[in-house]
C-alpha positions as CSV (number, residue, x, y, z in Angstrom):
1,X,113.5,67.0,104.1
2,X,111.0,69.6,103.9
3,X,111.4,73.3,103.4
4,X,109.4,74.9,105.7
5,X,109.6,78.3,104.0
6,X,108.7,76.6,100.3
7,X,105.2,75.5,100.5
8,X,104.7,76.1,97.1
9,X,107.2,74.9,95.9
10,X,106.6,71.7,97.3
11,X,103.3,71.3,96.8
12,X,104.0,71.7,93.0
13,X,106.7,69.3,93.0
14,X,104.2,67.2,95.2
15,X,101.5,67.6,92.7
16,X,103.6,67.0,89.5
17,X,105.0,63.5,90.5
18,X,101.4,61.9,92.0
19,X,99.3,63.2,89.9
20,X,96.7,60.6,88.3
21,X,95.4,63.6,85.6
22,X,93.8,61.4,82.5
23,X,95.0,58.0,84.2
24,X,91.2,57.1,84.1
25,X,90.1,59.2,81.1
26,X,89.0,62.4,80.4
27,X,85.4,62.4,82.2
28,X,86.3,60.0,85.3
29,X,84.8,60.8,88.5
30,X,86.0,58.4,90.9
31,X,89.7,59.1,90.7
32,X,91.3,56.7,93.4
33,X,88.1,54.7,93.8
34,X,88.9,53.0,90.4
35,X,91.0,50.9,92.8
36,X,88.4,49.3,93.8
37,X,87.0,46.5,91.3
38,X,85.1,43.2,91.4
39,X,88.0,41.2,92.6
40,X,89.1,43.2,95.4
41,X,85.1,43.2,96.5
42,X,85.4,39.8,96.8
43,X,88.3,39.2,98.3
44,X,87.0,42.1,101.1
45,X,83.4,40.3,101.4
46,X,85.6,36.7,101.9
47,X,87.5,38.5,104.9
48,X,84.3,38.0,107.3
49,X,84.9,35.2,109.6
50,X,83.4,35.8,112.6
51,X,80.0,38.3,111.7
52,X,81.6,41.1,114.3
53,X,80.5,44.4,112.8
54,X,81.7,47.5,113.7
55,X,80.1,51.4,113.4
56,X,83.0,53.6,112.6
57,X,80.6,56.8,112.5
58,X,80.6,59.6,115.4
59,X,77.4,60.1,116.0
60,X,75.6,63.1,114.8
61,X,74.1,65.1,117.6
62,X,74.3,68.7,119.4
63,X,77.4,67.3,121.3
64,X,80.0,67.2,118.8
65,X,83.3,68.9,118.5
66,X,82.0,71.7,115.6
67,X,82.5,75.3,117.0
68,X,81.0,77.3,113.9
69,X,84.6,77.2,111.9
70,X,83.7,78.1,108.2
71,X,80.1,78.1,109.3
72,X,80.4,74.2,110.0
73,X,77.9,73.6,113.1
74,X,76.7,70.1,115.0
75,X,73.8,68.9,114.2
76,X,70.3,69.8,114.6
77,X,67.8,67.4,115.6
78,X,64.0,68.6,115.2
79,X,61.1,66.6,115.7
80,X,58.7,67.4,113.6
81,X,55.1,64.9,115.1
82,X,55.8,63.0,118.3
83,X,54.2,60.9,120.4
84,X,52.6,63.8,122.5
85,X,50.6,64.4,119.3
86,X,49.9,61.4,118.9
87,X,48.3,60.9,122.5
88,X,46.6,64.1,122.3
89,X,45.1,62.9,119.2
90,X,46.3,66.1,117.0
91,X,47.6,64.4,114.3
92,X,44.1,63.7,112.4
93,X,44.7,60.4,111.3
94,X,42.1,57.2,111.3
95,X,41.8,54.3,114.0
96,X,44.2,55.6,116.5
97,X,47.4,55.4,114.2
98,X,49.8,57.6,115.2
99,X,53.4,58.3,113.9
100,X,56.6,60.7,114.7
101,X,59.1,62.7,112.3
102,X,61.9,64.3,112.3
103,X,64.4,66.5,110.3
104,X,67.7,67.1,110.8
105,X,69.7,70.1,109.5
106,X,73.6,70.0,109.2
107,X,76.6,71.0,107.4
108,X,77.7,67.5,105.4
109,X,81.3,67.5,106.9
110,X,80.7,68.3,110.6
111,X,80.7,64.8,111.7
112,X,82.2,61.2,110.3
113,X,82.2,61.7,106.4
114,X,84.2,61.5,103.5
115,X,85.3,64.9,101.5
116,X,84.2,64.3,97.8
117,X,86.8,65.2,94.9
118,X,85.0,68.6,94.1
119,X,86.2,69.7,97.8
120,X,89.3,71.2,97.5
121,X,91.0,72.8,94.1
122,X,94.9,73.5,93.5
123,X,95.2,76.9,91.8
124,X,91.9,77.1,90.4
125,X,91.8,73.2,89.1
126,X,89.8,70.9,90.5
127,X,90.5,66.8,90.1
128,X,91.3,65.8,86.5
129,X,92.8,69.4,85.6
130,X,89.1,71.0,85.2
131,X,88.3,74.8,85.2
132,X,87.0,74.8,89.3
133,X,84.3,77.0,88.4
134,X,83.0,74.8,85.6
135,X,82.4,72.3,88.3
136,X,81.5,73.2,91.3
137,X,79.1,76.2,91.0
138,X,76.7,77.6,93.5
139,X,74.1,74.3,92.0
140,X,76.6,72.1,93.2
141,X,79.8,69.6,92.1
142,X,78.0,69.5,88.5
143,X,81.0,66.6,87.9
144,X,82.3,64.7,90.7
145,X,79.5,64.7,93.2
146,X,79.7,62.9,96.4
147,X,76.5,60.8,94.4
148,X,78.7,58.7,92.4
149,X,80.5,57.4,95.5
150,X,77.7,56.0,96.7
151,X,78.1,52.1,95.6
152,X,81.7,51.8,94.5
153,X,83.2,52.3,98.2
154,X,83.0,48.8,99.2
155,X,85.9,46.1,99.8
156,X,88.8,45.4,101.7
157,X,89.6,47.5,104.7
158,X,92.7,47.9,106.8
159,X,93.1,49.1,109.9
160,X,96.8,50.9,110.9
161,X,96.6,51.5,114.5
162,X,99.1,54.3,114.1
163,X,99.0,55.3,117.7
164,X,99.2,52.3,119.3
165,X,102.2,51.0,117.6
166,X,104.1,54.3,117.8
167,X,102.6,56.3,120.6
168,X,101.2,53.3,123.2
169,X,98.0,54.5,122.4
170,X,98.0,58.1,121.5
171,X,99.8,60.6,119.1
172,X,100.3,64.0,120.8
173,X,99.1,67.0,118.7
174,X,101.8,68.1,116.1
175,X,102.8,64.5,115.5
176,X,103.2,64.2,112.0
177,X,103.0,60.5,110.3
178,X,106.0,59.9,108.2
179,X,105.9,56.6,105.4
180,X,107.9,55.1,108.3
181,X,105.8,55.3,110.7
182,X,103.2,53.5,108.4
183,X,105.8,51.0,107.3
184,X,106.4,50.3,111.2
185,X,102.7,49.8,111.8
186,X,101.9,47.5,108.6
187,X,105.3,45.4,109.8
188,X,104.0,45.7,113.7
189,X,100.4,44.2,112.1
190,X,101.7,41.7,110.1
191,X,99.5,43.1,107.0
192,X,99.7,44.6,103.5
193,X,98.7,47.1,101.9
194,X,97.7,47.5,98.4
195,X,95.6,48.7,95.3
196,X,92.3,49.0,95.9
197,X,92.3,49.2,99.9
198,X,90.7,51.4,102.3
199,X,93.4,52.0,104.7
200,X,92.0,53.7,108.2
201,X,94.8,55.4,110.3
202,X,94.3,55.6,114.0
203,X,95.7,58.5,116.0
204,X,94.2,58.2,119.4
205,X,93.0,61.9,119.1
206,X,89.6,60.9,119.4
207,X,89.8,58.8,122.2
208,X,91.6,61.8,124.0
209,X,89.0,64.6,123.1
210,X,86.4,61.9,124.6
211,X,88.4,61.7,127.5
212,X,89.5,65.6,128.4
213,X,86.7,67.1,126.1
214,X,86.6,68.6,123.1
215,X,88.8,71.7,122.9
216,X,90.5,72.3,119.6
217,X,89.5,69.0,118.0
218,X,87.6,70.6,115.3
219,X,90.6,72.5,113.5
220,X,92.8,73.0,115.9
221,X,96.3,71.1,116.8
222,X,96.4,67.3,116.0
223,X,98.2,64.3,114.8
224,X,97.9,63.5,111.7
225,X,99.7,62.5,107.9
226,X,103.0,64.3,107.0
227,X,103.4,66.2,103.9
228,X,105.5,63.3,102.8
229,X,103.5,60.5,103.1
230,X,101.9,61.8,99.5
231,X,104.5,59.7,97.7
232,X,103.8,56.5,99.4
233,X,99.9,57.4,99.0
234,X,100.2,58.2,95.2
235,X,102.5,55.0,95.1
236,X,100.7,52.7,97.0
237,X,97.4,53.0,95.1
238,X,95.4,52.9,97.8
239,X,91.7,53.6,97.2
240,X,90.8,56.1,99.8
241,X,92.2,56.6,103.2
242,X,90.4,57.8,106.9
243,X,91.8,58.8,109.9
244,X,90.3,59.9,113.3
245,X,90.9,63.2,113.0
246,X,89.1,66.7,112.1
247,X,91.6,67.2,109.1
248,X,93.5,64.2,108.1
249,X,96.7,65.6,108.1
250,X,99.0,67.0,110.7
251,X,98.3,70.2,112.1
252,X,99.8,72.8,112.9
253,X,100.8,72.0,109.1
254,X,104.4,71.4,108.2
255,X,104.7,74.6,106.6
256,X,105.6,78.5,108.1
257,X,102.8,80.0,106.0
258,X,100.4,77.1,104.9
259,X,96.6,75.5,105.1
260,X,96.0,72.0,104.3
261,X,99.0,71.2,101.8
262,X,98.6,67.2,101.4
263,X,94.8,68.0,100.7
264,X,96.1,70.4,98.1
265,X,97.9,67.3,96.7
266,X,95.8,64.7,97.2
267,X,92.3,65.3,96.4
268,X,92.7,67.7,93.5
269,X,95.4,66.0,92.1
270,X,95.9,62.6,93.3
271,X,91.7,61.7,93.0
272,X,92.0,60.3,96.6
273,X,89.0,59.5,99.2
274,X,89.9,61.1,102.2
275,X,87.8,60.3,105.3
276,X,88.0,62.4,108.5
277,X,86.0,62.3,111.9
278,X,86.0,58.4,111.9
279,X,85.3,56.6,115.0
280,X,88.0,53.8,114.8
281,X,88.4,52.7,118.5
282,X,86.6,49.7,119.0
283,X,87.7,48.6,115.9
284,X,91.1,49.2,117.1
285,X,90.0,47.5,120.5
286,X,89.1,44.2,118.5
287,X,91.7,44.2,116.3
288,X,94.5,44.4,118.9
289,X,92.9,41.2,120.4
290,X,92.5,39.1,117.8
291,X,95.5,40.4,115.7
292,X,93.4,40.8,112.3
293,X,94.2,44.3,111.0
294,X,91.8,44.0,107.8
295,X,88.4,43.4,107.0
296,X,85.1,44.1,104.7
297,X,84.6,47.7,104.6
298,X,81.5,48.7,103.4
299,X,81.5,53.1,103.5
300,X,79.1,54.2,100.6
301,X,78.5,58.3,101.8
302,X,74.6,59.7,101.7
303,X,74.9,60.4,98.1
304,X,73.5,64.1,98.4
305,X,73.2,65.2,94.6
306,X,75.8,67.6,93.8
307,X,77.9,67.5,97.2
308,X,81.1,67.9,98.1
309,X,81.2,66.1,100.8
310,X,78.4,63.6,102.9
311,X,77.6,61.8,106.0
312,X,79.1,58.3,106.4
313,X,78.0,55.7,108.5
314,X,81.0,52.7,107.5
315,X,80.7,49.7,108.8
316,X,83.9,47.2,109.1
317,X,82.8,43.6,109.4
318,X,85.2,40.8,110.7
């Protein structure tokens, strides 16, 4: 039971007992991702049967959910030569080639994307039990950045339809996702899960911000993880973990006074991959059809030098 007038005191006692500090040596950067070796690549890559792929990215364009919150905005698309210049002829180039570009700015979290371990600290200590400010500076996550995420996220993915098992399709804001909830979905699935997986949680609260628009959907109420799933996440050694949601965790928090708490827990602490803003509903689709939960996850981030967080584009194949 939770003390909704403690959060720091839970947090700390949170902290203490899932704490993977050293587990991987002094200068790791991958924290949960260790997980994730040769053998459980392998037996993710022999999990395609049929060649289905799936996209489980939002896309990134002017009509996403971001409403300026911490300066985060949606996308902008520019294009930079198009094919008006090239049919006026303005683009100077030889025999009648002719070419478009673009650019795109964007904050790295406002769509589908992963939060690198330089993203959140726990009383000025970032993952490992470094000084914050000796890594992440105002050059970047000197340490942990998103970069070295790039090739090792890559193996077996498993899909808990959350919301479908225990909501008949959706989770209503607020809903917070205790171990038994997640118990009751791997039973309903008839799948484990283990070390080195890449566990995606369905809520339905995309599906419902598609359907009635976006509202609060960036930040505001949701479904999401309990405070008290960190046990079975520390314990579980799970290699990262995504959800369809702007923040992962349940919100309004679990807490009187509070912001975040499992991320205060997790990421810092813990060394876990958190994924948020993932598009998991035609996965879900296929996977209630066929009754295969898991699959080869492939969901390297761009590897932005010095990030703490990127665009992801992962792709589940069946």
């Amino acid at each position: 039971m939770l003390d909704r007038t403690d959060p720091e005191g839970a947090i700390a006692a949170a902290a203490a007992a899932c704490s993977n500090w050293g587990r991987w040596g002094d200068d790791d950067v991958l924290g949960t991702v260790n997980f994730i070796d040769e053998a459980k690549r392998r037996e993710g890559a022999a999990l395609v049967r049929r060649g289905a792929s799936f996209s489980l990215s939002q896309r990134f364009d002017m009509n996403g959910p971001q409403k300026g919150w911490r300066r985060r905005t949606n996308p902008v698309h520019t294009m930079l030569d198009t094919g008006t210049d090239a049919a006026l002829g303005n683009q100077g180039f030889p025999h009648g080639i002719g070419g478009a570009d673009d650019v795109v700015s964007m904050p790295l979290q406002c769509s589908t994307q992963w939060d690198g371990l330089g993203h959140i600290f726990d009383h000025g200590r970032a993952w490992n039990g470094r000084p914050a400010e000796k890594v992440v500076t105002s050059e970047g996550d000197l340490v942990t950045g998103i970069e070295h995420m790039a090739a090792p996220v890559a193996g077996r993915g498993v899909l808990l339809d959350v919301g479908r098992v225990v909501g008949g399709g959706e989770l209503p804001d607020g809903f917070a996702i205790t171990e038994e909830h997640l118990r009751a979905t791997i039973d309903a699935h008839g799948v484990a899960v283990g070390r080195g997986d890449i566990v995606c949680v369905r809520t339905g609260h995309l599906a419902r911000a598609r359907r009635d628009g976006w509202g609060d959907y960036a930040g505001g109420p949701a479904p999401g993880l309990s405070f008290t799933t960190a046990s079975w996440l520390h314990r579980t050694e799970i290699a990262a973990i995504a959800t369809d949601t702007w923040g992962f965790e349940v919100r309004p928090n679990e807490f009187d006074d509070a912001f975040q708490p499992l991320h205060q827990v997790a990421i810092p602490n813990m060394g876990l991959l958190i994924g948020e803003l993932w598009d998991l509903d035609a996965l879900a689709a296929d996977c209630a059809s066929d009754g295969v939960h898991e699959f080869w996850l492939t969901a390297g981030p761009i590897p932005v030098t010095g990030a703490v967080g990127a665009p992801v584009n992962p792709i589940a194949v069946k």
